[in-house]
mmCIF file of C-alpha atoms in Angstrom:
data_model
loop_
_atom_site.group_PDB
_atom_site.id
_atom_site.type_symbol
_atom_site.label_atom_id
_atom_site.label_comp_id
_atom_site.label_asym_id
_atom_site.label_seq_id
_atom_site.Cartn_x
_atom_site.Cartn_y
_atom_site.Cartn_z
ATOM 1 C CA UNK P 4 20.515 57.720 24.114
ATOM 2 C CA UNK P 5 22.235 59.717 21.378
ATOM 3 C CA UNK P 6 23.117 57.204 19.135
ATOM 4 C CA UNK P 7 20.029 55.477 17.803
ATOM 5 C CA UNK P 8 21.018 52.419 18.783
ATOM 6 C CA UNK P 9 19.399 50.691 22.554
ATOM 7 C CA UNK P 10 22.061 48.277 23.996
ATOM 8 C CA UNK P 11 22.019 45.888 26.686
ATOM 9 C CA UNK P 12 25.374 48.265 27.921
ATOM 10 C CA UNK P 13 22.679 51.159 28.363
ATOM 11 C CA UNK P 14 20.242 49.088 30.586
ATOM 12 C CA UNK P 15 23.221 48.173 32.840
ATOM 13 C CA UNK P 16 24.038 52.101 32.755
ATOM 14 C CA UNK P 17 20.403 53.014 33.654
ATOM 15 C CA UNK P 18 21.030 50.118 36.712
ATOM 16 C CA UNK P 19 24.659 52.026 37.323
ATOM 17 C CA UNK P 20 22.998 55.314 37.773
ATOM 18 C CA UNK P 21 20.209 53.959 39.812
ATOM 19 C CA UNK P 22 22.740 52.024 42.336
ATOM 20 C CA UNK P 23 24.692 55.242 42.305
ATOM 21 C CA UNK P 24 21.826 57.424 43.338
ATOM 22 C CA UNK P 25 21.046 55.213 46.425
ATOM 23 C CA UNK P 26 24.371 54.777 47.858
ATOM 24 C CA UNK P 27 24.776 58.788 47.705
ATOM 25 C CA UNK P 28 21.261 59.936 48.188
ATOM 26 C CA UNK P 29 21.032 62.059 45.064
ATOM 27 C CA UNK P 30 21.158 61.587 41.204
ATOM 28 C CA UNK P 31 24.431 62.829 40.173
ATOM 29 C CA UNK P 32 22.850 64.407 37.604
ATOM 30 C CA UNK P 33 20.334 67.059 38.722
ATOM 31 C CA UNK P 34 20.109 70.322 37.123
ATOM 32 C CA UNK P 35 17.852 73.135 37.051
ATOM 33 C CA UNK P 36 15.384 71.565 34.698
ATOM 34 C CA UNK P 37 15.361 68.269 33.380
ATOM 35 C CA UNK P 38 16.725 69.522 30.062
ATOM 36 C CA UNK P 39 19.651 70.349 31.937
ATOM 37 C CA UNK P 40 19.793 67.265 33.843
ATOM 38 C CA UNK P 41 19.929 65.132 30.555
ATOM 39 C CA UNK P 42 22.568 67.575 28.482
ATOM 40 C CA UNK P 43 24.729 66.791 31.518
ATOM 41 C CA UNK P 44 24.334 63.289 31.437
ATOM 42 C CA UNK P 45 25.176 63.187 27.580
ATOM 43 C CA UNK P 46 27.960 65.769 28.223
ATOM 44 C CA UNK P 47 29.460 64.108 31.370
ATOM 45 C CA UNK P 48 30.996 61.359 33.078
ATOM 46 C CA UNK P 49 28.793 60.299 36.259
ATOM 47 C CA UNK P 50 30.773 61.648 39.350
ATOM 48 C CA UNK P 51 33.373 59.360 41.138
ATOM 49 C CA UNK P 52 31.182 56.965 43.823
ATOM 50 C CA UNK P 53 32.549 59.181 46.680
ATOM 51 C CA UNK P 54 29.555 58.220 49.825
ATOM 52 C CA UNK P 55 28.756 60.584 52.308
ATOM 53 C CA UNK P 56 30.821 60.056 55.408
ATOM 54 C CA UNK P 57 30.241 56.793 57.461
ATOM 55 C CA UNK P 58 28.513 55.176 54.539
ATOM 56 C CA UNK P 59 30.880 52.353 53.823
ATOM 57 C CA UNK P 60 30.665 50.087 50.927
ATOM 58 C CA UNK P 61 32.699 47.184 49.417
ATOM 59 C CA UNK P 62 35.647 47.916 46.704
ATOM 60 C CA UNK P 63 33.919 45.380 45.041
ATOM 61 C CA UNK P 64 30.450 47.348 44.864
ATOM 62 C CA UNK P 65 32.345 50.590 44.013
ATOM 63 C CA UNK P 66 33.942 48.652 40.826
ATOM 64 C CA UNK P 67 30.501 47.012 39.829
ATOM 65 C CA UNK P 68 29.082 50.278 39.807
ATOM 66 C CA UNK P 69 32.081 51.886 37.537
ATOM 67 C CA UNK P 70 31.856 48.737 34.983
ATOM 68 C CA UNK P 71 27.635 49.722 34.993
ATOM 69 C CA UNK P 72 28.136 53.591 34.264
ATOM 70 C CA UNK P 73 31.169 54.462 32.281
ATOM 71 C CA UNK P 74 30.958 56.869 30.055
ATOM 72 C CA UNK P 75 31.395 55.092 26.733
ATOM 73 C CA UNK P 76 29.517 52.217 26.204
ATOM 74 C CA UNK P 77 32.594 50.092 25.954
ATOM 75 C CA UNK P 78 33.630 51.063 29.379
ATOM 76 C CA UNK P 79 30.579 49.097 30.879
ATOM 77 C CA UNK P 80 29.268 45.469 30.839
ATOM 78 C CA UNK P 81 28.599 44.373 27.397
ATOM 79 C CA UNK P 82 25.465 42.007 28.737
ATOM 80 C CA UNK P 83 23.890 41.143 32.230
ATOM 81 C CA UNK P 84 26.007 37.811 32.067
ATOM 82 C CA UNK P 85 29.480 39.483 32.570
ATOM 83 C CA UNK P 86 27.631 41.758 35.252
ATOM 84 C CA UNK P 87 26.564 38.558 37.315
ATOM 85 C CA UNK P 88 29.682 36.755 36.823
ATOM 86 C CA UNK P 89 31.423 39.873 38.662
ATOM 87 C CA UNK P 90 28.957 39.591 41.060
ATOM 88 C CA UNK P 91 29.640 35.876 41.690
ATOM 89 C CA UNK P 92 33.404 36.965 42.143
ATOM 90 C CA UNK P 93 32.963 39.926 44.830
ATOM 91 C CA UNK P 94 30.455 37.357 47.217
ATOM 92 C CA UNK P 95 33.407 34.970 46.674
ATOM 93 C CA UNK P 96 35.596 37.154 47.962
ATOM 94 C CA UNK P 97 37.331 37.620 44.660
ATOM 95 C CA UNK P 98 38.749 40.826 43.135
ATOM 96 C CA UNK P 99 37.419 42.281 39.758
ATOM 97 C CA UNK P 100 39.466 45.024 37.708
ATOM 98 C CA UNK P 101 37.570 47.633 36.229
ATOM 99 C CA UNK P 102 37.917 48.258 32.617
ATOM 100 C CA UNK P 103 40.175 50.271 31.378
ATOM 101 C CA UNK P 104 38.984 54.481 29.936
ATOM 102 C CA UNK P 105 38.751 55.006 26.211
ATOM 103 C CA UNK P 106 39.848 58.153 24.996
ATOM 104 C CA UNK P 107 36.790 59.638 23.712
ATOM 105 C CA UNK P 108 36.703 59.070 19.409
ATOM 106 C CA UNK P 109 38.974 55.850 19.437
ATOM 107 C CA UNK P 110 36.159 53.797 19.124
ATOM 108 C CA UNK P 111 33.794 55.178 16.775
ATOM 109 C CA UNK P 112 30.627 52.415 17.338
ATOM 110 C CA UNK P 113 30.720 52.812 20.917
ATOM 111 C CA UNK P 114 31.782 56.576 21.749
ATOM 112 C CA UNK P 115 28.144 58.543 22.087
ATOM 113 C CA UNK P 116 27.668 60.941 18.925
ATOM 114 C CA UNK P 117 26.179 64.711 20.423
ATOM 115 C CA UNK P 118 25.265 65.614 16.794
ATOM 116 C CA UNK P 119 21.717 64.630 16.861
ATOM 117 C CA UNK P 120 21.204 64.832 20.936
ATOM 118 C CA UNK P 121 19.111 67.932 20.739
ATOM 119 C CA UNK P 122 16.634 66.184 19.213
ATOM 120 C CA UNK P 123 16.692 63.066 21.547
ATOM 121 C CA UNK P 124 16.557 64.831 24.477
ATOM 122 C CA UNK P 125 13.418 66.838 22.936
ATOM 123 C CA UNK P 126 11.579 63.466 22.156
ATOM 124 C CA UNK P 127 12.678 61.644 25.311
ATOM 125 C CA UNK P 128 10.741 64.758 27.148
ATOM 126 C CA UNK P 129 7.676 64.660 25.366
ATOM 127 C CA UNK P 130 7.629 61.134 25.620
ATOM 128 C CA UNK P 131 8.143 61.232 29.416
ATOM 129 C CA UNK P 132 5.380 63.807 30.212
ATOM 130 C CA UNK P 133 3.068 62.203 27.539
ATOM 131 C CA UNK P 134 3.397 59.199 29.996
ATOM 132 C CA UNK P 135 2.810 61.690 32.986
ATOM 133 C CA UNK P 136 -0.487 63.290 31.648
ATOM 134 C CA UNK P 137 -1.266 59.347 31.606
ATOM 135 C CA UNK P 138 -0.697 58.143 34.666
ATOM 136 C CA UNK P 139 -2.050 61.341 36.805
ATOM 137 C CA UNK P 140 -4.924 61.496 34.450
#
């Protein structure tokens, strides 16, 4: 969101978070206020896929959803291709490795840059309730 630039790796994330909040029942992100909620997002990993007890789910689905939501855009699925070939794999009953942490600043194009995310977050909110006034108008 911070960077200026929209990537297909940031769709997948948006997808990541979404599978994440229905296999634990929350967002992982919720703060206060929705300022809050987004500073943490841009500030922090998403929280390990830990599901409330008796949920089970398939080391498969627990890697899909790492490859969809790590932190750094190089830690997810460059394009929806490599995410459905994965996919193809796990209902095969094949194993997929997740891929591997960067150290935050050893990959300059791809590690998310806070300087300007102030200012994101403060157009990505009027944006959204712009869009609210709409649709309950």
């Amino acid at each position: 969101m911070d960077s200026g630039k929209v990537l297909p790796s940031a769709e997948l994330y948006a997808l990541g978070c979404v599978l994440w909040t229905l296999v634990m029942g929350k967002p992982a992100f919720s703060g206060d206020d929705a300022v809050q909620s987004l500073l943490d997002q841009l500030n922090q990993e998403l929280p390990p896929l830990d599901p409330p007890q008796g949920t089970k789910i398939a080391a498969g689905f627990r890697v899909l959803v790492g490859k969809l939501t790590g932190y750094v855009p190089g830690e997810r699925y460059a394009n929806a291709n490599d995410l459905l070939s994965d996919i193809r794999k796990v209902r095969a009953g094949e194993t997929i490795e997740p891929i591997p942490k960067q150290h935050k600043g050893t990959e300059a194009d791809s590690a998310p840059a806070r300087a300007n995310s102030g200012i994101v977050i403060l157009i990505a909110l009027v944006v959204a309730n712009l869009i609210l006034l709409v649709l309950a108008g």
